Every structure is written in C-alpha cells, then in structure tokens.
Amino acid sequence: MVKSVEEILGLTEMLITAKGKKSLSYIQKVILTEALLETKKTYDQIAEENGYSPSYLKNGVAPHLWQLLSDILGEKVTKTNCRCLLDKELDDKNIPEIIPKIIFPEHQSLESPDGQVPLDSIFYIERSPIESICYQEIQNQGTLLRIKAPRKMGKTSLMARILDYAQQQGYHPVRLSLHLASSLIFSSTDKFLRWLCANVTQQLELESKIDDFWDEDVGTLVSSSLYFQGYLLESIQEPIILALDEVNQLFEYPSLARDVLALLRSWHEETRDISNWKKLRFVIVYSTDIYIPLDTNKSPFNVGLGVDLLHFNINQVETLAQRYGLQLTAQELKQFTEFVGGFPYLVRVALDHSVRHNFSLQELLEKATSDTGIYADHLHEQLWLLEQDPDLVTAYQQVISTNQPIKIEQVKAFKLKSMGLVHIDGNSVIPSCELYRQYFQEYFRGE
C-alpha cells in the first residue's frame, strides 16, 4: 500500500524514537518533507522560505538529518534516495515489528517533568508553527517577541530554544528571569535597572562601567539608556537578544512596572532609527494579561509580535505518550486530555509516573485529586498561591460552583488565568480542567 508523505513522516518519527534518538526538529521535518515530496527544492530555497540561513541548513541541519537516518536504516541516506529507502523500511509487513519497539528506554533516561525541558530532550513537543514563526521573527531588526501563557505551559522551554537558535545565527543571547531577582531589587526603579544592566553586562562578558554612566541629575531611566547605547551596544557588533522571563512579576509593583515597561517600549522604538539600538532585540515572557493602568503609547504589550502558547491537543498528547513508550487508546487519550486540560506539565507528570512506577493512567487518575496522588505537591502549591489573596479564593469558589461560564472582576480573572486555573471565554471564565475543578470543590467543601 502506497503511503502518504504524512504517514511516512509519522512512522519515521516513531522509528527514530524507538531507537532512543532525539525527535526531529521543525526544520529537519521541513527538509525531510520536501525530500519525500520530491519537489527538487534546493537548500537555499528551503532556507529562504523558512527564515533560516542557507549555510546553517547545508552545513548543519541537513548532514545531521541524513546521518541520523543512515544510522537508523543501516544504509547511506541522502536527499535523493530517502523516499525509496524509507518506503522499503516502512513497508506494511514491517510495521507490526516497528510498533512494539516503541518502548521507553531504561528509567535512567527519564527526565523530571519539572522546569525547563532540556534542549536535546525527546520530550519537547513542538506546537507548530509557533517555533518556526519565532525563529523567523528573531532574525528581524527591531524584533519584540511577546510570549504569553499560564504557569507551567512551556514558555521558558520555548524561550530557551529561541535563544539557542539565535546563538546559532551568531547573535548574543542574554537571559534574565525576574523570578530570580530578590525582593530588594523591586523596591525602586534605580535598583531594578542597575540590576538589569549589571546582569546584561556580565552575560556579555564585558567590564562593568555602570557607575561611569549613572547620573542622578539626569535620572535612572536616562542613565540606563545611555549605558546601553553608549557602552553595551557600542561594544558588541552582532545583535543582542534580551530575553526577560516572568515579566508579570513587575505587575505587583505598579510604579516600578510603569517605569520599566515604558523604558522597554522606548528602547524598542529606538531600534527603528538609531544605529546602535538596531542591534537590540527583545523576547518578553509573561503569564498574564497586564492588569495595571498603562498608557498605550508606553506599553511594550501592544507592539511587536505576540505569541500565545496553547494547551496540548489530543494529537500532541498522543505524540508525547509515544515518546514515553505508551500506546493509549482513542478513548484513553480523550479522557486523559480533558481531565488535565492538555496542560503540558500535568500531561508529563502523569506519563512520567506511569512509566517510572509501572501504573496505568487510569489507576493514576482515579487518585489524582487526593492528597497522596501524583499531583499532590502541585495542587498544594496552587492552593497556597490562591490563598495568598482571600478575594481570589472567593472568586474561584464562584467559578467552580457552576457548570456555566460566569463573570468575575477582570483583575481576578487575569490572576486566575495566570495560575492556569481558568480559561477566559469572552467576558466570562470557566474552570480550565476537571483536575482543578474536582480538587478545589472537594477542598472547599471540607473546610
């Protein structure tokens, strides 16, 4: 039976995973797809259409792809013969032999589902075309890329891949997480901007000259701008990618937030006209809509390119399950995805625990809302965060007390969304998944 390109690509991915190899990247899939389609496109054409440099494809991506397939098939694979060799390997009679091989390697290869997914991990699931859009955008002069999603949705993992791609292009990635800044840093605009300038200087491996540019008579905002323009950007020839993670931390300090966000917006606008500023590009990562008053002309959240990370769909959950060596039925996939709402972190926790401790998903989910279940620590953390604001508790109790979308105060809706507890549907909110609804219903009922 003749297989479609999509079928060959899918089976090839499964075969690669079965061999314990890292899954194909977005651009590797593009190159393989073009080869399977036999379009005769050159690497230069593929690079131009997908926002990559031709040399990166010809000297890096493509040779690695063909070597990977050669190792797996035991024959020399090229752009010209890959369709023929894969057709032969993925013949219908071989499929039953291939599928059982898709079992997870030894447990020592498992990774913790917490935190950033490592760059070389087979457990990173691309949410195409988001990655390719970001890779293309970061190559543009004056880029301001905004990545928004609730907690534990994969924002930092995506940001890491954007910065890794940028580094491959010869750019200078600078990564700052506001989550790691001490509370003292947020006590004034001066302390925050000195902290920012010091960290950027260190990551660029330059000597600090902050005191030479800091002048209380001209003010902190101007001093930091002069430091960037007159020293940092003057000292570096290639583009600097300034990635700020957990920017929503600023929202808890309205006065500081207005200063810093207005400054970022002004720096972005300078990239249009002033030579040195053209080297600066931004990646801003945050978990909620801004809920403090901000002049639209001084906000970085209404310029640049915004990317909203979505939850995993059933196909993405199935792909991840296969990478863990699990074959789930259509019904199991549907029930599992709906129960955890497709949240990447919740999906990974269950799959990891299933493989690591040899439990079925059904067994795990039956006890998932208990204080001894697989999500106990996460649910306790969510509860603690929620209870820091009694008004937020009251609002969430209203949300989970009904099966219908309800309206609550906008700021509370944004905060609940940033925690992943609700989806905003128009002007109303609904619980984001059954796990949270059931756990918090039981908890509040028992108070």
Coordinates of C-alpha atoms in Angstrom, one line a residue:
M1 CA 0.0 0.0 0.0
V2 CA 1.4 3.4 -1.0
K3 CA 1.8 5.7 2.0
S4 CA 1.3 9.4 2.1
V5 CA 4.1 11.8 3.0
E6 CA 2.4 12.5 6.3
E7 CA 2.2 8.7 7.1
I8 CA 5.9 8.2 6.2
L9 CA 6.9 11.2 8.3
G10 CA 4.9 10.0 11.3
L11 CA 6.3 6.4 11.1
T12 CA 9.8 7.8 10.7
E13 CA 9.4 9.8 13.8
M14 CA 8.2 6.7 15.7
L15 CA 11.1 4.7 14.3
I16 CA 13.6 7.4 15.5
T17 CA 12.0 7.5 18.9
A18 CA 12.1 3.7 19.1
K19 CA 15.9 3.8 18.6
G20 CA 16.2 6.1 21.5
K21 CA 17.1 9.1 19.4
K22 CA 16.0 12.7 19.8
S23 CA 12.9 13.5 17.7
L24 CA 13.2 15.6 14.6
S25 CA 13.3 19.4 14.9
Y26 CA 10.9 21.6 12.9
I27 CA 13.4 22.4 10.2
Q28 CA 14.6 18.8 9.9
K29 CA 10.9 17.8 9.3
V30 CA 10.7 20.5 6.6
I31 CA 13.8 19.2 4.8
L32 CA 12.6 15.6 5.0
T33 CA 9.1 16.6 3.9
E34 CA 10.5 18.4 0.8
A35 CA 12.7 15.4 0.0
L36 CA 9.7 13.0 0.4
L37 CA 7.6 15.2 -1.9
E38 CA 10.5 15.2 -4.4
T39 CA 10.0 18.9 -5.0
K40 CA 13.6 19.3 -6.0
K41 CA 13.8 22.5 -3.9
T42 CA 17.4 23.5 -3.1
Y43 CA 18.6 24.1 0.5
D44 CA 18.8 27.8 -0.4
Q45 CA 15.1 27.8 -1.3
I46 CA 14.1 25.9 1.8
A47 CA 16.1 28.3 3.9
E48 CA 14.6 31.4 2.4
E49 CA 11.0 30.1 2.7
N50 CA 11.5 29.2 6.4
G51 CA 13.7 32.0 7.7
Y52 CA 17.0 30.1 8.1
S53 CA 20.4 30.9 6.8
P54 CA 21.4 28.6 3.8
S55 CA 24.7 27.7 5.4
Y56 CA 23.0 26.6 8.6
L57 CA 20.9 24.1 6.6
K58 CA 23.6 22.9 4.2
N59 CA 26.4 22.5 6.7
G60 CA 24.5 21.7 9.9
V61 CA 20.9 20.6 9.7
A62 CA 20.8 18.5 6.5
P63 CA 24.0 16.5 7.1
H64 CA 22.9 15.7 10.6
L65 CA 19.5 14.6 9.4
W66 CA 20.9 12.3 6.7
Q67 CA 23.4 10.8 9.1
L68 CA 20.7 10.1 11.7
L69 CA 18.6 8.3 9.1
S70 CA 21.6 6.4 7.8
D71 CA 22.4 5.2 11.3
I72 CA 18.9 4.0 11.8
L73 CA 18.4 2.3 8.4
G74 CA 21.9 0.9 8.1
E75 CA 22.3 2.4 4.6
K76 CA 23.6 5.7 3.4
V77 CA 20.6 8.0 3.2
T78 CA 20.6 11.2 1.0
K79 CA 18.1 13.8 -0.1
T80 CA 17.7 11.9 -3.3
N81 CA 17.2 8.3 -2.1
C82 CA 15.4 8.9 1.3
R83 CA 11.9 8.3 -0.1
C84 CA 12.9 4.9 -1.6
L85 CA 14.7 3.7 1.5
L86 CA 12.0 4.8 3.9
D87 CA 9.3 3.2 1.7
K88 CA 11.2 0.0 1.9
E89 CA 11.8 0.2 5.7
L90 CA 8.3 1.2 6.5
D91 CA 6.6 -1.5 4.4
D92 CA 3.3 -2.7 5.9
K93 CA 4.8 -6.1 6.8
N94 CA 7.4 -4.3 9.0
I95 CA 5.0 -2.0 10.9
P96 CA 4.0 -4.7 13.4
E97 CA 7.7 -5.2 14.2
I98 CA 8.4 -1.4 14.5
I99 CA 5.5 -0.5 16.7
P100 CA 6.3 -2.9 19.6
K101 CA 9.8 -1.5 19.6
I102 CA 8.4 1.9 20.7
I103 CA 9.1 1.3 24.3
F104 CA 10.8 3.8 26.5
P105 CA 14.5 3.2 27.2
E106 CA 15.8 2.4 30.7
H107 CA 14.4 4.5 33.5
Q108 CA 17.6 6.4 33.9
S109 CA 16.8 8.2 30.7
L110 CA 13.7 9.7 32.2
E111 CA 13.7 13.4 33.0
S112 CA 12.0 15.3 35.7
P113 CA 8.8 16.9 34.3
D114 CA 9.6 20.0 36.4
G115 CA 11.2 23.0 35.0
Q116 CA 12.5 23.8 31.5
V117 CA 12.6 20.9 29.0
P118 CA 16.3 20.4 28.1
L119 CA 17.3 21.5 24.5
D120 CA 18.2 17.9 23.5
S121 CA 15.1 16.3 25.1
I122 CA 12.9 13.9 23.1
F123 CA 10.0 15.1 25.4
Y124 CA 9.8 18.6 24.0
I125 CA 6.7 18.8 21.8
E126 CA 6.6 21.5 19.2
R127 CA 3.4 23.4 18.8
S128 CA 4.0 24.1 15.1
P129 CA 4.1 26.6 13.6
I130 CA 4.9 28.6 16.7
E131 CA 8.6 27.6 16.9
S132 CA 9.3 28.4 13.2
I133 CA 7.5 31.8 13.5
C134 CA 9.6 32.7 16.5
Y135 CA 12.8 31.6 14.7
Q136 CA 12.0 33.8 11.7
E137 CA 10.9 36.8 13.8
I138 CA 14.1 36.8 15.9
Q139 CA 16.1 37.4 12.8
N140 CA 14.4 40.7 12.0
Q141 CA 15.8 44.0 13.1
G142 CA 13.9 45.7 15.9
T143 CA 12.1 42.5 16.9
L144 CA 10.0 42.5 20.1
L145 CA 8.6 39.0 20.6
R146 CA 6.0 38.6 23.4
I147 CA 5.3 35.0 24.7
K148 CA 2.3 34.6 27.0
A149 CA 0.8 31.6 28.7
P150 CA -0.2 30.5 32.2
R151 CA 2.3 28.9 34.6
K152 CA 3.9 25.6 33.5
M153 CA 2.8 25.8 29.9
G154 CA 6.3 25.7 28.4
K155 CA 7.1 29.4 27.9
T156 CA 10.6 29.1 29.3
S157 CA 11.3 26.0 27.2
L158 CA 10.3 27.8 24.1
M159 CA 12.3 30.9 25.0
A160 CA 15.4 28.7 25.5
R161 CA 15.0 27.3 22.0
I162 CA 14.6 30.7 20.5
L163 CA 17.8 31.8 22.3
D164 CA 19.6 28.7 21.2
Y165 CA 18.6 29.3 17.6
A166 CA 19.7 33.0 17.9
Q167 CA 23.1 31.8 19.2
Q168 CA 23.4 29.5 16.2
Q169 CA 23.0 32.7 14.0
G170 CA 25.9 34.4 15.7
Y171 CA 23.7 36.6 18.0
H172 CA 24.3 37.3 21.7
P173 CA 21.5 35.8 23.8
V174 CA 21.0 37.5 27.3
R175 CA 18.5 35.7 29.5
L176 CA 17.1 37.3 32.7
S177 CA 14.4 35.8 34.9
L178 CA 12.7 38.2 37.1
H179 CA 11.7 35.3 39.3
L180 CA 15.3 35.1 40.4
A181 CA 15.6 38.7 41.4
S182 CA 15.4 39.4 45.2
S183 CA 12.6 41.4 46.6
L184 CA 15.0 44.3 47.3
I185 CA 15.6 44.6 43.5
F186 CA 11.9 45.6 43.1
S187 CA 12.0 48.3 45.8
S188 CA 12.9 51.1 43.4
T189 CA 13.4 51.8 39.7
D190 CA 17.0 52.6 40.3
K191 CA 17.8 49.3 42.0
F192 CA 16.0 47.3 39.3
L193 CA 17.7 49.0 36.3
R194 CA 21.1 48.7 37.9
W195 CA 20.4 45.0 38.4
L196 CA 19.3 44.7 34.8
C197 CA 22.4 46.5 33.5
A198 CA 24.7 44.5 35.7
N199 CA 23.3 41.2 34.5
V200 CA 23.4 42.1 30.9
T201 CA 27.0 43.3 31.2
Q202 CA 28.1 40.1 32.9
Q203 CA 26.4 37.8 30.3
L204 CA 28.0 39.8 27.5
E205 CA 31.4 39.2 29.3
L206 CA 32.1 42.9 29.5
E207 CA 33.7 45.0 32.2
S208 CA 31.0 46.9 34.3
K209 CA 31.0 50.6 33.7
I210 CA 27.6 51.3 35.3
D211 CA 28.9 54.0 37.7
D212 CA 30.5 55.9 34.8
F213 CA 27.1 56.3 33.1
W214 CA 24.9 56.6 36.2
D215 CA 24.0 60.3 36.9
E216 CA 21.3 61.1 39.5
D217 CA 20.8 64.5 37.8
V218 CA 19.6 63.0 34.6
G219 CA 17.7 60.2 36.3
T220 CA 17.7 56.4 36.3
L221 CA 15.8 55.9 33.0
V222 CA 18.1 58.1 31.0
S223 CA 21.2 56.7 32.7
S224 CA 20.3 53.1 31.8
S225 CA 19.5 54.2 28.3
L226 CA 22.9 55.9 27.9
Y227 CA 24.6 52.8 29.3
F228 CA 23.0 50.6 26.8
Q229 CA 23.5 52.9 23.8
G230 CA 26.9 54.3 24.7
Y231 CA 28.6 51.2 26.1
L232 CA 26.9 47.8 25.8
L233 CA 25.6 48.2 22.2
E234 CA 28.7 50.1 21.2
S235 CA 30.9 47.2 22.4
I236 CA 29.0 44.4 20.7
Q237 CA 28.8 44.1 16.9
E238 CA 26.3 41.4 16.4
P239 CA 22.6 41.6 17.6
I240 CA 21.8 41.2 21.3
I241 CA 18.7 39.2 22.2
L242 CA 17.5 40.5 25.5
A243 CA 15.1 37.8 26.9
L244 CA 13.1 38.8 30.0
D245 CA 11.3 35.9 31.7
E246 CA 8.5 36.2 34.3
V247 CA 7.9 39.9 33.4
N248 CA 4.5 39.6 35.1
Q249 CA 6.5 39.9 38.4
L250 CA 6.6 43.6 37.7
F251 CA 2.8 43.9 37.8
E252 CA 2.9 43.5 41.6
Y253 CA 4.8 46.8 41.7
P254 CA 2.7 49.3 39.7
S255 CA 5.0 52.3 39.9
L256 CA 8.1 50.3 39.0
A257 CA 6.2 48.5 36.3
R258 CA 5.2 51.8 34.6
D259 CA 8.8 53.0 34.6
V260 CA 10.4 49.8 33.3
L261 CA 7.8 48.9 30.8
A262 CA 7.8 52.4 29.4
L263 CA 11.6 52.2 29.1
L264 CA 11.4 48.9 27.2
R265 CA 8.9 50.4 24.8
S266 CA 11.2 53.4 24.3
W267 CA 14.2 51.2 23.6
H268 CA 12.1 49.2 21.1
E269 CA 11.2 52.4 19.3
E270 CA 14.8 53.5 19.2
T271 CA 15.6 50.3 17.2
R272 CA 13.9 51.9 14.2
D273 CA 16.2 54.9 13.8
I274 CA 19.4 54.9 15.9
S275 CA 22.3 52.7 14.6
N276 CA 23.4 51.1 17.9
W277 CA 19.9 50.4 19.1
K278 CA 19.2 48.4 15.9
K279 CA 21.4 45.7 17.4
L280 CA 18.9 45.1 20.3
R281 CA 16.0 42.6 20.0
F282 CA 13.6 41.5 22.7
V283 CA 11.9 38.4 23.9
I284 CA 9.4 39.2 26.7
V285 CA 7.8 36.2 28.6
Y286 CA 4.9 36.6 30.9
S287 CA 1.9 34.6 32.3
T288 CA -1.0 37.0 32.4
D289 CA -2.6 40.0 30.7
I290 CA -1.4 43.3 32.2
Y291 CA -3.8 44.4 34.9
I292 CA -2.3 47.8 35.9
P293 CA -3.2 51.1 34.2
L294 CA -0.6 51.8 31.5
D295 CA -0.5 54.4 28.8
T296 CA -0.9 52.6 25.4
N297 CA 1.9 54.7 24.0
K298 CA 4.2 53.5 26.7
S299 CA 3.4 49.8 26.7
P300 CA 5.5 47.1 25.2
F301 CA 2.5 44.8 25.1
N302 CA 0.8 46.3 22.1
V303 CA 3.8 46.3 19.7
G304 CA 5.9 43.6 18.2
L305 CA 4.7 40.0 17.7
G306 CA 2.5 38.3 20.4
V307 CA 2.6 34.5 20.7
D308 CA 0.0 32.7 22.9
L309 CA 1.1 29.2 23.9
L310 CA -1.9 26.9 23.7
H311 CA -2.6 23.7 25.6
F312 CA -1.7 20.3 24.0
N313 CA -4.3 18.9 21.8
I314 CA -5.0 15.2 21.6
N315 CA -2.5 14.6 18.9
Q316 CA 0.3 16.3 20.8
V317 CA -0.6 14.3 23.9
E318 CA -0.5 11.1 21.9
T319 CA 2.9 12.0 20.4
L320 CA 4.3 12.7 23.9
A321 CA 2.8 9.4 25.2
Q322 CA 4.5 7.5 22.4
R323 CA 7.8 9.1 23.3
Y324 CA 7.3 7.7 26.8
G325 CA 6.7 4.3 25.2
L326 CA 2.9 4.3 25.9
Q327 CA 0.2 3.3 23.5
L328 CA -3.1 4.8 24.5
T329 CA -6.5 4.1 23.0
A330 CA -8.5 6.9 21.5
Q331 CA -10.8 6.8 24.5
E332 CA -8.0 6.9 27.0
L333 CA -6.4 9.9 25.1
K334 CA -9.7 11.8 25.1
Q335 CA -10.4 11.2 28.8
F336 CA -6.8 12.0 29.9
T337 CA -6.5 15.2 27.8
E338 CA -9.9 16.5 29.0
F339 CA -9.1 15.7 32.7
V340 CA -5.8 17.6 32.7
G341 CA -6.9 20.2 30.2
G342 CA -3.9 19.5 27.9
F343 CA -1.6 21.3 30.3
P344 CA 1.9 20.2 29.3
Y345 CA 3.2 19.9 32.8
L346 CA 0.2 17.9 34.0
V347 CA 0.5 15.6 31.0
R348 CA 4.2 15.0 31.6
V349 CA 3.8 14.3 35.3
A350 CA 1.2 11.5 34.6
L351 CA 3.2 9.9 31.7
D352 CA 6.4 10.0 33.7
H353 CA 4.8 8.4 36.7
S354 CA 3.1 5.8 34.6
V355 CA 6.4 4.7 33.1
R356 CA 8.6 5.1 36.1
H357 CA 6.3 3.2 38.5
N358 CA 4.5 0.9 36.1
F359 CA 1.0 2.2 36.8
S360 CA -1.7 2.6 34.2
L361 CA -3.0 6.1 33.6
Q362 CA -6.5 5.0 34.7
E363 CA -5.1 4.0 38.1
L364 CA -3.2 7.3 38.5
L365 CA -6.1 9.5 37.5
E366 CA -8.5 7.7 39.9
K367 CA -6.5 9.1 42.8
A368 CA -5.3 12.3 41.1
T369 CA -7.2 14.7 43.3
S370 CA -6.2 13.1 46.6
D371 CA -3.5 14.4 48.9
T372 CA -1.5 11.3 48.1
G373 CA -2.0 11.4 44.3
I374 CA 0.6 12.2 41.6
Y375 CA -0.4 15.9 41.6
A376 CA -0.5 16.4 45.4
D377 CA 2.6 18.7 45.5
H378 CA 1.4 20.8 42.5
L379 CA -2.2 21.1 43.9
H380 CA -0.9 22.1 47.3
E381 CA 1.3 24.8 45.6
Q382 CA -1.7 26.0 43.6
L383 CA -3.8 26.1 46.8
W384 CA -1.1 28.1 48.6
L385 CA -0.8 30.7 45.8
L386 CA -4.6 31.0 45.7
E387 CA -4.9 31.5 49.4
Q388 CA -2.5 34.4 49.4
D389 CA -5.5 36.5 48.2
P390 CA -8.8 35.8 50.1
D391 CA -10.7 37.7 47.4
L392 CA -9.2 35.4 44.8
V393 CA -10.4 32.4 46.8
T394 CA -13.9 33.8 46.8
A395 CA -13.9 34.4 43.1
Y396 CA -12.6 30.9 42.3
Q397 CA -15.2 29.3 44.5
Q398 CA -17.8 31.1 42.4
V399 CA -16.2 29.8 39.2
I400 CA -16.1 26.1 40.2
S401 CA -19.6 26.1 41.8
T402 CA -21.3 26.2 38.5
N403 CA -21.0 24.4 35.1
Q404 CA -21.7 27.6 33.3
P405 CA -19.3 30.4 32.3
I406 CA -19.6 33.3 34.9
K407 CA -18.3 36.8 35.0
I408 CA -15.9 37.9 37.7
E409 CA -13.7 41.0 38.2
Q410 CA -11.2 41.4 35.4
V411 CA -8.1 41.6 37.5
K412 CA -9.1 38.4 39.4
A413 CA -9.8 36.7 36.1
F414 CA -6.3 37.6 34.8
K415 CA -4.7 36.3 38.0
L416 CA -6.6 33.0 38.0
K417 CA -5.7 32.6 34.3
S418 CA -2.0 33.2 35.0
M419 CA -2.1 30.3 37.5
G420 CA -3.8 28.1 34.9
L421 CA -7.0 27.7 37.0
V422 CA -9.4 29.2 34.5
H423 CA -9.9 29.9 30.8
I424 CA -11.3 33.3 29.8
D425 CA -14.2 32.9 27.4
G426 CA -15.2 36.3 26.2
N427 CA -16.1 38.3 29.3
S428 CA -16.6 35.2 31.4
V429 CA -14.4 32.5 32.9
I430 CA -14.7 28.7 33.2
P431 CA -12.5 26.1 35.1
S432 CA -9.5 25.1 33.0
C433 CA -9.7 21.4 33.6
E434 CA -11.5 18.7 35.6
L435 CA -8.5 18.1 37.8
Y436 CA -8.6 21.6 39.3
R437 CA -12.4 21.7 39.5
Q438 CA -12.7 18.4 41.4
Y439 CA -9.8 19.1 43.7
F440 CA -10.8 22.6 44.8
Q441 CA -14.5 21.6 45.0
E442 CA -13.6 18.8 47.5
Y443 CA -11.2 21.1 49.4
F444 CA -13.6 24.0 49.9
R445 CA -16.4 21.6 50.7
G446 CA -14.3 20.1 53.5
E447 CA -13.4 23.4 55.1

